[in-house]
Structure formats: C-alpha cells, structure tokens
Tab-separated table of C-alpha atoms and ligand atoms in Angstrom:
chain	number	residue	atom	x	y	z
A	75	UNK	CA	5.157	31.757	-4.323
A	76	UNK	CA	2.401	32.515	-6.839
A	77	UNK	CA	-1.002	33.742	-5.730
A	78	UNK	CA	-3.420	30.906	-5.130
A	79	UNK	CA	-0.700	28.660	-3.772
A	80	UNK	CA	-0.680	27.777	-0.132
A	81	UNK	CA	2.018	28.218	2.431
A	82	UNK	CA	1.231	26.100	5.435
A	83	UNK	CA	4.358	26.239	7.579
A	84	UNK	CA	3.077	28.803	10.052
A	85	UNK	CA	-0.326	27.181	10.546
A	86	UNK	CA	-1.337	24.822	13.380
A	87	UNK	CA	-1.013	21.036	13.136
A	88	UNK	CA	-4.594	20.018	12.234
A	89	UNK	CA	-4.749	22.694	9.523
A	90	UNK	CA	-1.345	21.716	8.171
A	91	UNK	CA	-2.380	18.057	7.908
A	92	UNK	CA	-5.556	19.029	6.016
A	93	UNK	CA	-3.744	21.290	3.545
A	94	UNK	CA	-0.761	18.943	3.236
A	95	UNK	CA	0.945	18.777	-0.132
A	96	UNK	CA	-0.979	21.576	-1.807
A	97	UNK	CA	1.806	24.156	-1.734
A	98	UNK	CA	2.666	23.376	-5.356
A	99	UNK	CA	-0.830	23.357	-6.828
A	100	UNK	CA	-0.775	23.856	-10.609
A	101	UNK	CA	-4.421	24.437	-11.587
A	102	UNK	CA	-5.804	25.272	-8.159
A	103	UNK	CA	-6.543	21.609	-7.496
A	104	UNK	CA	-7.588	20.874	-3.911
A	105	UNK	CA	-6.229	17.317	-3.894
A	106	UNK	CA	-2.619	16.490	-4.795
A	107	UNK	CA	-2.556	14.856	-8.275
A	108	UNK	CA	-1.057	11.401	-8.802
A	109	UNK	CA	1.951	11.817	-11.068
A	110	UNK	CA	1.872	8.246	-12.315
A	111	UNK	CA	4.938	8.599	-14.533
A	112	UNK	CA	8.117	6.564	-14.168
A	113	UNK	CA	10.278	9.048	-16.079
A	114	UNK	CA	10.248	12.752	-17.005
A	115	UNK	CA	11.197	14.318	-20.356
A	116	UNK	CA	14.131	16.751	-20.480
A	117	UNK	CA	13.599	19.936	-22.554
A	118	UNK	CA	17.103	19.496	-24.026
A	119	UNK	CA	20.278	17.417	-23.655
A	120	UNK	CA	21.816	20.303	-21.682
A	121	UNK	CA	18.841	20.383	-19.312
A	122	UNK	CA	19.121	16.609	-18.883
A	123	UNK	CA	22.770	16.939	-17.953
A	124	UNK	CA	22.033	19.804	-15.542
A	125	UNK	CA	19.245	17.847	-13.812
A	126	UNK	CA	21.430	14.773	-13.415
A	127	UNK	CA	24.222	16.774	-11.855
A	128	UNK	CA	21.775	18.506	-9.512
A	129	UNK	CA	22.516	21.946	-10.976
A	130	UNK	CA	18.957	22.285	-12.236
A	131	UNK	CA	15.788	21.516	-10.272
A	132	UNK	CA	13.357	19.182	-11.979
A	133	UNK	CA	12.308	15.589	-12.083
A	134	UNK	CA	14.327	12.833	-13.765
A	135	UNK	CA	13.010	9.385	-12.811
A	136	UNK	CA	10.505	8.312	-10.154
A	137	UNK	CA	12.860	6.139	-8.091
A	138	UNK	CA	14.860	9.326	-7.538
A	139	UNK	CA	12.018	11.773	-7.010
A	140	UNK	CA	8.345	12.163	-7.937
A	141	UNK	CA	6.024	15.156	-7.381
A	142	UNK	CA	3.315	13.179	-5.520
A	143	UNK	CA	5.872	11.426	-3.323
A	144	UNK	CA	7.641	14.714	-2.690
A	145	UNK	CA	4.344	16.309	-1.587
A	146	UNK	CA	4.012	13.580	1.061
A	147	UNK	CA	7.653	13.935	2.117
A	148	UNK	CA	7.267	17.680	2.569
A	149	UNK	CA	4.026	17.246	4.487
A	150	UNK	CA	5.319	14.722	7.016
A	151	UNK	CA	8.617	16.617	7.457
A	152	UNK	CA	6.601	19.794	8.024
A	153	UNK	CA	4.471	18.141	10.740
A	154	UNK	CA	7.573	16.685	12.409
A	155	UNK	CA	9.422	20.014	12.279
A	156	UNK	CA	12.293	18.375	10.396
A	157	UNK	CA	14.542	19.472	7.540
A	158	UNK	CA	13.152	17.032	4.948
A	159	UNK	CA	11.678	13.573	4.519
A	160	UNK	CA	12.508	10.491	2.473
A	161	UNK	CA	9.480	8.297	1.733
A	162	UNK	CA	9.881	4.521	1.689
A	163	UNK	CA	7.909	1.555	0.366
A	164	UNK	CA	7.102	0.429	3.937
A	165	UNK	CA	7.921	1.254	7.530
A	166	UNK	CA	10.572	-1.486	7.384
A	167	UNK	CA	12.066	0.058	4.224
A	168	UNK	CA	12.364	3.297	6.223
A	169	UNK	CA	14.027	1.490	9.161
A	170	UNK	CA	16.367	-0.400	6.819
A	171	UNK	CA	17.384	2.735	4.938
A	172	UNK	CA	18.341	4.394	8.245
A	173	UNK	CA	20.427	1.365	9.271
A	174	UNK	CA	22.090	1.179	5.837
A	175	UNK	CA	22.776	4.923	5.791
A	176	UNK	CA	24.564	5.209	9.090
A	177	UNK	CA	25.876	1.820	10.260
A	178	UNK	CA	29.157	0.268	9.118
A	179	UNK	CA	31.226	-2.761	10.154
A	180	UNK	CA	32.370	-2.396	13.755
A	181	UNK	CA	29.573	0.006	14.721
A	182	UNK	CA	27.384	-0.600	17.740
A	183	UNK	CA	23.701	0.243	18.273
A	184	UNK	CA	21.834	0.645	21.552
A	185	UNK	CA	18.110	0.048	21.077
A	186	UNK	CA	14.859	-0.259	23.012
A	187	UNK	CA	14.391	-3.962	23.857
A	188	UNK	CA	10.784	-4.096	22.659
A	189	UNK	CA	11.563	-2.372	19.398
A	190	UNK	CA	9.124	-3.292	16.603
A	191	UNK	CA	9.825	-7.008	15.993
A	192	UNK	CA	11.288	-6.748	12.494
A	193	UNK	CA	13.398	-3.680	13.388
A	194	UNK	CA	15.004	-5.788	16.108
A	195	UNK	CA	15.371	-8.887	13.916
A	196	UNK	CA	17.115	-6.937	11.147
A	197	UNK	CA	19.698	-5.771	13.678
A	198	UNK	CA	20.099	-9.171	15.356
A	199	UNK	CA	20.036	-11.502	12.361
A	200	UNK	CA	20.896	-9.447	9.299
A	201	UNK	CA	23.128	-6.503	10.189
A	202	UNK	CA	25.095	-8.797	12.496
A	203	UNK	CA	26.253	-10.547	9.280
A	204	UNK	CA	27.857	-7.255	8.258
A	205	UNK	CA	29.627	-6.776	11.573
A	206	UNK	CA	27.158	-4.417	13.274
A	207	UNK	CA	26.499	-5.181	16.938
A	208	UNK	CA	23.411	-4.238	18.927
A	209	UNK	CA	22.549	-4.122	22.629
A	210	UNK	CA	18.884	-4.054	23.636
A	211	UNK	CA	17.877	-2.329	26.850
A	212	UNK	CA	14.736	-1.352	28.728
A	213	UNK	CA	15.004	2.288	27.656
A	214	UNK	CA	12.284	3.422	30.078
A	215	UNK	CA	15.206	3.801	32.540
A	216	UNK	CA	17.790	6.228	31.161
A	217	UNK	CA	20.502	4.602	33.288
A	218	UNK	CA	20.095	1.383	31.236
A	219	UNK	CA	20.873	3.365	28.067
A	220	UNK	CA	23.848	5.105	29.636
A	221	UNK	CA	25.335	1.784	30.810
A	222	UNK	CA	25.050	0.211	27.348
A	223	UNK	CA	26.790	3.052	25.473
A	224	UNK	CA	30.287	2.255	24.169
A	225	UNK	CA	32.983	4.201	22.335
A	226	UNK	CA	31.836	2.595	19.056
A	227	UNK	CA	28.111	3.250	19.646
A	228	UNK	CA	26.977	4.988	16.480
A	229	UNK	CA	23.228	5.008	17.018
A	230	UNK	CA	20.675	5.038	19.805
A	231	UNK	CA	17.363	3.750	18.460
A	232	UNK	CA	14.306	4.351	20.603
A	233	UNK	CA	10.610	3.599	20.249
A	234	UNK	CA	8.227	5.394	22.595
A	235	UNK	CA	5.557	4.545	23.685
A	236	UNK	CA	6.878	0.988	23.523
A	237	UNK	CA	5.060	-1.863	21.883
A	238	UNK	CA	3.107	-3.421	23.550
A	239	UNK	CA	3.953	-2.455	27.151
A	240	UNK	CA	3.224	1.268	26.556
A	241	UNK	CA	6.108	2.259	28.764
A	242	UNK	CA	7.818	5.464	27.637
A	243	UNK	CA	11.371	6.600	27.015
A	244	UNK	CA	12.375	10.101	28.063
A	245	UNK	CA	13.327	11.558	24.675
A	246	UNK	CA	15.100	14.684	25.927
A	247	UNK	CA	17.109	12.480	28.314
A	248	UNK	CA	17.942	10.007	25.530
A	249	UNK	CA	19.029	12.911	23.291
A	250	UNK	CA	21.385	14.172	25.992
A	251	UNK	CA	23.005	10.719	26.316
A	252	UNK	CA	23.360	10.367	22.528
A	253	UNK	CA	24.930	13.821	22.316
A	254	UNK	CA	27.389	13.106	25.113
A	255	UNK	CA	28.566	9.961	23.292
A	256	UNK	CA	28.541	11.477	19.798
A	257	UNK	CA	25.830	9.021	18.664
A	258	UNK	CA	22.804	9.603	16.454
A	259	UNK	CA	19.380	9.443	18.097
A	260	UNK	CA	16.795	7.764	15.855
A	261	UNK	CA	13.190	7.554	17.082
A	262	UNK	CA	10.403	5.370	15.700
A	263	UNK	CA	7.440	7.735	16.147
A	264	UNK	CA	4.791	5.435	14.628
A	265	UNK	CA	2.762	5.003	17.838
A	266	UNK	CA	2.260	8.738	18.402
A	267	UNK	CA	2.488	10.413	14.997
A	268	UNK	CA	3.761	14.012	14.859
A	269	UNK	CA	0.316	15.081	16.010
A	270	UNK	CA	1.190	13.940	19.546
A	271	UNK	CA	4.975	13.809	19.715
A	272	UNK	CA	7.779	15.515	17.781
A	273	UNK	CA	11.126	13.936	18.693
A	274	UNK	CA	13.207	16.412	16.640
A	275	UNK	CA	12.043	19.222	18.931
A	276	UNK	CA	13.429	17.155	21.825
A	277	UNK	CA	16.837	16.567	20.224
A	278	UNK	CA	16.429	13.531	17.915
A	279	UNK	CA	18.404	13.495	14.642
A	280	UNK	CA	16.137	11.086	12.790
A	281	UNK	CA	12.451	10.180	13.004
A	282	UNK	CA	11.068	7.010	11.428
A	283	UNK	CA	7.439	6.207	10.623
A	284	UNK	CA	5.398	3.326	9.491
A	285	UNK	CA	2.870	5.493	7.639
A	286	UNK	CA	0.756	2.328	7.434
A	287	UNK	CA	-0.499	3.132	10.932
A	288	UNK	CA	-1.834	6.475	12.256
A	289	UNK	CA	-0.647	8.769	9.465
A	290	UNK	CA	-2.541	6.922	6.735
A	291	UNK	CA	-5.094	5.706	9.260
A	292	UNK	CA	-7.363	3.632	7.041
A	293	UNK	CA	-5.719	0.189	7.042
A	294	UNK	CA	-5.500	0.174	3.254
A	295	UNK	CA	-1.887	0.958	2.360
A	296	UNK	CA	1.686	0.213	3.488
A	297	UNK	CA	4.275	2.992	3.597
A	298	UNK	CA	7.170	4.485	5.534
A	299	UNK	CA	9.067	7.740	6.024
A	300	UNK	CA	12.367	8.980	7.388
A	301	UNK	CA	12.508	12.613	8.522
A	302	UNK	CA	15.856	14.130	9.439
A	303	UNK	CA	16.639	17.184	11.506
A	304	UNK	CA	19.367	18.420	9.178
A	305	UNK	CA	20.487	18.537	5.560
A	306	UNK	CA	23.554	16.321	5.882
A	307	UNK	CA	21.571	13.354	7.269
A	308	UNK	CA	18.821	13.913	4.710
A	309	UNK	CA	21.277	13.730	1.831
A	310	UNK	CA	22.759	10.532	3.176
A	311	UNK	CA	19.357	8.787	3.591
A	312	UNK	CA	18.145	10.066	0.215
A	313	UNK	CA	21.226	8.659	-1.528
A	314	UNK	CA	20.870	5.243	0.135
A	315	UNK	CA	17.116	5.128	-0.590
A	316	UNK	CA	17.746	5.793	-4.286
A	317	UNK	CA	20.593	3.266	-4.523
A	318	UNK	CA	18.895	0.454	-2.614
A	319	UNK	CA	15.504	1.255	-4.157
A	320	UNK	CA	13.472	1.568	-0.955
A	321	UNK	CA	11.454	4.293	-2.701
A	322	UNK	CA	7.688	4.824	-2.468
A	323	UNK	CA	5.269	4.627	-5.397
A	324	UNK	CA	3.212	7.761	-6.341
A	325	UNK	CA	-0.129	5.999	-5.988
A	326	UNK	CA	0.838	4.859	-2.498
A	327	UNK	CA	1.883	8.450	-1.639
A	328	UNK	CA	-1.424	9.815	-2.858
A	329	UNK	CA	-3.457	7.397	-0.717
A	330	UNK	CA	-1.408	8.352	2.340
A	331	UNK	CA	-1.792	12.086	1.621
A	332	UNK	CA	-5.524	11.476	1.467
A	333	UNK	CA	-5.543	9.606	4.775
A	334	UNK	CA	-3.323	12.182	6.434
A	335	UNK	CA	-5.788	15.017	5.897
A	336	UNK	CA	-7.926	13.710	8.764
A	337	UNK	CA	-5.002	12.931	11.098
A	338	UNK	CA	-6.046	15.487	13.707
A	339	UNK	CA	-9.721	14.498	13.693
A	340	UNK	CA	-8.939	10.791	13.894
A	341	UNK	CA	-6.401	11.070	16.689
A	342	UNK	CA	-8.580	13.379	18.786
A	343	UNK	CA	-11.518	10.990	18.510
A	344	UNK	CA	-9.499	7.802	18.995
A	345	UNK	CA	-7.666	9.068	22.061
A	346	UNK	CA	-10.890	10.317	23.613
A	347	UNK	CA	-12.277	6.777	23.153
A	348	UNK	CA	-9.017	5.315	24.498
A	349	UNK	CA	-9.157	7.371	27.694
A	350	UNK	CA	-12.758	6.345	28.388
A	351	UNK	CA	-12.047	2.690	27.565
A	352	UNK	CA	-8.953	2.643	29.780
A	353	UNK	CA	-11.077	3.915	32.678
A	354	UNK	CA	-13.827	1.392	31.880
A	355	UNK	CA	-11.290	-1.476	31.742
A	356	UNK	CA	-9.754	-0.410	35.068
A	357	UNK	CA	-13.086	-0.992	36.782
A	358	UNK	CA	-13.891	-4.253	34.961
A	359	UNK	CA	-13.927	-7.441	37.100
A	360	UNK	CA	-12.325	-9.546	34.312
A	361	UNK	CA	-9.374	-7.145	33.885
A	362	UNK	CA	-6.281	-7.390	36.121
A	363	UNK	CA	-4.342	-4.290	35.052
A	364	UNK	CA	-4.418	-1.481	32.450
A	365	UNK	CA	-1.478	0.376	30.928
A	366	UNK	CA	-2.339	3.678	29.236
A	367	UNK	CA	-0.104	6.761	29.487
A	368	UNK	CA	-3.201	8.907	30.111
A	369	UNK	CA	-4.066	7.180	33.390
A	370	UNK	CA	-2.694	8.974	36.457
A	371	UNK	CA	-1.400	5.631	37.797
A	372	UNK	CA	0.759	4.971	34.690
A	373	UNK	CA	4.289	5.075	36.163
A	374	UNK	CA	5.349	7.633	33.539
A	375	UNK	CA	2.184	9.720	33.387
A	376	UNK	CA	4.129	12.895	34.204
A	377	UNK	CA	6.660	12.189	31.434
A	378	UNK	CA	3.767	11.553	28.996
A	379	UNK	CA	2.303	14.962	29.882
A	380	UNK	CA	5.698	16.556	29.327
A	381	UNK	CA	6.766	15.024	26.025
A	382	UNK	CA	3.436	14.219	24.344
A	383	UNK	CA	0.507	16.465	23.403
A	384	UNK	CA	-2.023	13.732	24.127
A	385	UNK	CA	-1.880	10.140	25.320
A	386	UNK	CA	-2.608	8.339	22.070
A	387	UNK	CA	-4.940	5.533	21.111
A	388	UNK	CA	-3.007	2.439	22.206
A	389	UNK	CA	-3.950	0.574	25.401
A	390	UNK	CA	-2.604	-2.659	26.818
A	391	UNK	CA	-4.355	-4.577	29.573
A	392	UNK	CA	-4.304	-7.909	31.371
A	393	UNK	CA	-7.222	-10.353	31.320
A	394	UNK	CA	-8.024	-12.895	34.010
A	395	UNK	CA	-7.047	-16.419	32.986
A	396	UNK	CA	-3.596	-15.661	31.531
A	397	UNK	CA	-2.752	-17.141	28.131
A	398	UNK	CA	-6.083	-18.977	27.875
A	399	UNK	CA	-8.004	-15.891	28.946
A	400	UNK	CA	-6.299	-13.854	26.235
A	401	UNK	CA	-7.069	-16.426	23.538
A	402	UNK	CA	-10.709	-16.651	24.643
A	403	UNK	CA	-11.102	-12.879	24.535
A	404	UNK	CA	-9.657	-12.811	20.987
A	405	UNK	CA	-12.316	-15.326	19.955
A	406	UNK	CA	-15.137	-13.447	21.672
A	407	UNK	CA	-14.896	-9.924	20.241
A	408	UNK	CA	-17.276	-9.147	17.365
A	409	UNK	CA	-17.168	-5.452	16.471
A	410	UNK	CA	-13.550	-5.045	17.537
A	411	UNK	CA	-11.423	-6.843	14.951
A	412	UNK	CA	-8.832	-9.487	15.772
A	413	UNK	CA	-5.834	-8.339	13.724
A	414	UNK	CA	-2.290	-7.046	14.044
A	415	UNK	CA	-1.413	-3.498	12.928
A	416	UNK	CA	-2.787	-0.369	14.550
A	417	UNK	CA	-3.664	3.263	14.062
A	418	UNK	CA	-6.693	2.879	11.794
A	419	UNK	CA	-10.239	4.221	12.184
A	420	UNK	CA	-11.343	0.690	13.130
A	421	UNK	CA	-10.513	-0.831	16.526
A	422	UNK	CA	-8.160	-3.817	16.505
A	423	UNK	CA	-7.082	-6.199	19.271
A	424	UNK	CA	-4.288	-8.709	19.345
A	425	UNK	CA	-2.780	-11.057	21.931
A	426	UNK	CA	1.046	-10.873	21.688
A	427	UNK	CA	1.797	-14.027	23.744
A	428	UNK	CA	-0.204	-16.273	21.381
A	429	UNK	CA	0.319	-14.246	18.191
A	430	UNK	CA	2.979	-11.602	17.343
A	431	UNK	CA	5.408	-12.612	20.092
A	432	UNK	CA	4.568	-16.345	20.358
A	433	UNK	CA	7.920	-17.348	18.830
A	434	UNK	CA	9.845	-15.644	21.658
A	435	UNK	CA	10.660	-17.741	24.751
A	436	UNK	CA	8.263	-16.896	27.637
A	437	UNK	CA	11.123	-15.641	29.872
A	438	UNK	CA	12.388	-13.292	27.148
A	439	UNK	CA	8.822	-12.128	26.531
A	440	UNK	CA	8.427	-11.203	30.184
A	441	UNK	CA	11.725	-9.316	30.092
A	442	UNK	CA	10.244	-7.169	27.313
A	443	UNK	CA	7.152	-6.536	29.451
A	444	UNK	CA	4.900	-8.978	27.581
A	445	UNK	CA	2.993	-11.118	30.082
A	446	UNK	CA	0.792	-14.019	28.935
A	447	UNK	CA	-2.371	-12.111	29.860
A	448	UNK	CA	-1.462	-8.951	27.895
A	449	UNK	CA	-3.936	-7.759	25.269
A	450	UNK	CA	-2.997	-4.920	22.924
A	451	UNK	CA	-5.831	-2.685	21.872
A	452	UNK	CA	-5.576	-0.142	19.039
A	453	UNK	CA	-8.584	2.057	19.725
A	454	UNK	CA	-10.397	3.367	16.672
A	455	UNK	CA	-12.914	6.108	15.973
A	456	UNK	CA	-16.164	4.155	16.439
A	457	UNK	CA	-18.822	5.262	18.929
A	458	UNK	CA	-17.520	4.707	22.431
A	459	UNK	CA	-20.696	2.927	23.640
A	460	UNK	CA	-20.392	0.320	20.871
A	461	UNK	CA	-16.749	-0.378	21.698
A	462	UNK	CA	-17.488	-0.574	25.412
A	463	UNK	CA	-20.422	-2.940	24.906
A	464	UNK	CA	-18.445	-5.268	22.610
A	465	UNK	CA	-15.526	-5.393	25.015
A	466	UNK	CA	-17.760	-5.915	28.044
A	467	UNK	CA	-19.695	-8.739	26.369
A	468	UNK	CA	-16.463	-10.402	25.127
A	469	UNK	CA	-14.788	-10.141	28.550
A	470	UNK	CA	-17.792	-11.734	30.268
A	471	UNK	CA	-18.122	-14.449	27.616
A	472	UNK	CA	-14.507	-15.550	27.835
B	682	LIG	C1	4.242	-1.424	11.743
B	682	LIG	C2	5.429	-0.851	12.357
B	682	LIG	C3	6.667	-0.834	11.680
B	682	LIG	C4	6.854	-1.458	10.313
B	682	LIG	O1	6.080	-0.812	9.360
B	682	LIG	P1	5.555	-1.513	7.995
B	682	LIG	O2	4.836	-0.385	7.331
B	682	LIG	O3	4.680	-2.655	8.382
B	682	LIG	O4	6.750	-1.968	7.240
B	682	LIG	C5	7.749	-0.234	12.308
B	682	LIG	N1	7.629	0.303	13.544
B	682	LIG	C6	6.462	0.289	14.228
B	682	LIG	C7	6.409	0.894	15.598
B	682	LIG	C8	5.329	-0.288	13.670
B	682	LIG	O5	4.192	-0.311	14.360
C-alpha cells in the first residue's frame, strides 16, 4: 500500500461505508472515478496473453472487470464480511446469477414462501423448465425448513425480514440445517443491508442484494450484488456473471458508491423514524395491527435483537376497512409517496393486496402473511412530525 491510500478493513461500519472504494486512489481523489471504458489496452501481446490467462493482474474488458465496478464490489463485500463480491445489472440479475451458478437439473431448492416476487417466479416458472424443483415454506419456523429438506436439496434460499409480513428467519438456525444437509445457504439481505445484518457471520455461504434499495438509497438507480463467503463460490459466480452478461455498468457502480457513503446516516435516521411511527400507528384508532421487529410485541423481537444490529426501516400495518381501507389510504397520502420499491431517503407506501400481490389468489396471499388490510411502509429520512401528520391525516380521511 502506498502512502496516501486508505485501508478501511479495520474501521467501523459507518466509516467504512463513507470511505468505500478509495483504497486504490490514484491522484488522491476523494471520490471514486468513473472508468467509462469498455476495453483496456495491453502494453504488449505477451501482457495481453498473460492477462487473459489470469497470470497477470490488470483489466481486459468491462464485462469481465472494471475499476469502478470493482471498487463497489470490494466495498459491499467488505461491509458484509465476505470474501468478494460480484456486481450485477439489477437485484434480479444477482439472484439469477446465483441460481445459474449453483443449480442443475434434478436439484431441489427450499425457499422462504414470501421470497421477493420475481425471485420466486424465476424458480417456479423458469428454472422448472430446466428441471430444478423448489419447495416454498414459512421459514420463520425452522421446523418447516427441516421438513422440506431432501437428499437432492442443493440450496436453502432465505429472505429475512420477509416481505411484506416482516417476520424473521433465524439465520444461525437456517445455517445449521443447510450444513447438516450439505446445502448452500443463500440470503437476500436487501431489507437490512450489511449495516444491520451480516448473514455470512451467521453461517451463510452467499448474500444477495438489490442495491437499488437501502445501499444506493436514493431511488435513482437499479443494481445488484452477490457476496460470497469463500473463494470457490466467488469464482463460480464470477464466471457465470461474465458468461451470461449479468454485469454492472461503471456509471451505475459510481452512482451506487456515491449513495452508499451515507448508508449509516440514512439507516440510523430512517429506523429512528420507523420506531416512532410504529409506536404512533399502534395507538391509532384506524390501525388494527402493526408489525415491526423493533416492537416488543413482535413475535420474534428477541431474535431481531440477536441477529440484527437495529430493527430497520420497514413497517407493515393493517388498516380498518380491509381491501377498501387500504386502497383509500393509498389515495389519501400526500407527502408519503404511493410507489413500490423501498430503502430510499423518501418514504413510500404500497398496498400489496391491490398492487404487488394482486395477481395471487387471496387464499395463497394469506398463506404468505399478506392480508387484504396490509399496508407496507418504507420509512424514509424526512422529519418525523411531517410523516406522522401526513399518515394521521390520510388515515382519518380514508
Ligand atoms: C427489489 C428487490 C429485489 C430485486 O431487485 P431489482 O434491483 O429490482 O432487480 C430482490 N430482492 C428484494 C428483497 C428486493 O426488495
């Protein structure tokens, strides 16, 4: 390491997020440059050959590797405590590259039933065409996972907290089951970010992110990441990402690096707002129930305290009036924005029964913990009083 360059690995998480990607600074720049170059010149034919064979370090072509993208990969892997990261064009590109890397014909997957919609659909409708089978279980009970495991189970895929019920899965327990059955544990950590939860420390092999959400945090870019605990899995995902072309663009990586610098500040503020709003909603006459891992009456509050370093910024709650009540509330908010997605500085609400999950039969929705009255709230960084007033007015107007 040359003087003037930064080594961040032994620093704390907020500091590491702020200094992310600057370990390889060239001119002392304090923001990672955008290396907007599709290809890289070789000093000689021999150097070109050595780079291609992997005998010489250096860049070749941006689908394979790019300095700006690599800075983001190193930063997210560093925050997750993993071996290395592989950036992807979207969260779904990250999910798909994990499936394509590790699942073959005849393999079986056990997954959280309310997995992110597209992650579930790819397994059910696409990978099934290639002979991969999946069983979906309520993973908040470890016994459900254990019962679904088979000899050919290759992967256990868990999302915690779950979307939108905000129930949790015990990650250390899930890791023990995966280990016993010789399966890989993959965790979608989008809802928490490494700032609040680090699955690799609890025994996961693979962590997946939609960087679109908390890590970028500004609702202005799509991106994904796979972080692996060890070298062998990294090399496999990297190879598949290059071959299938799920790679991220340098400009996209730069925007996400920029957003990531305030990860700690944003999450601290948003989860402080979320805690206060959850308490406010609990006492509101138009609200029937509130699910937030930070509330002492959340059935897995103790688990949340154990495996997370904060309770996050996602709340779900029930409104009086069921389906109609939910729709009316969506049409009554003003400051809080009616939109899907989550994890940005701005607060967003959505009503799964009439929107994201409307295509699912009501009985199946209920099975996944999605009642007609459920409202999902991604709490942002606005002033708490403004959020409270908007919500209160909208709830009374509905
Ligand atoms: C948004 C999201 C995804 C998909 O990410 P994209 O960036 O939209 O492709 C996957 N998992 C979770 C939990 C998400 O919230």
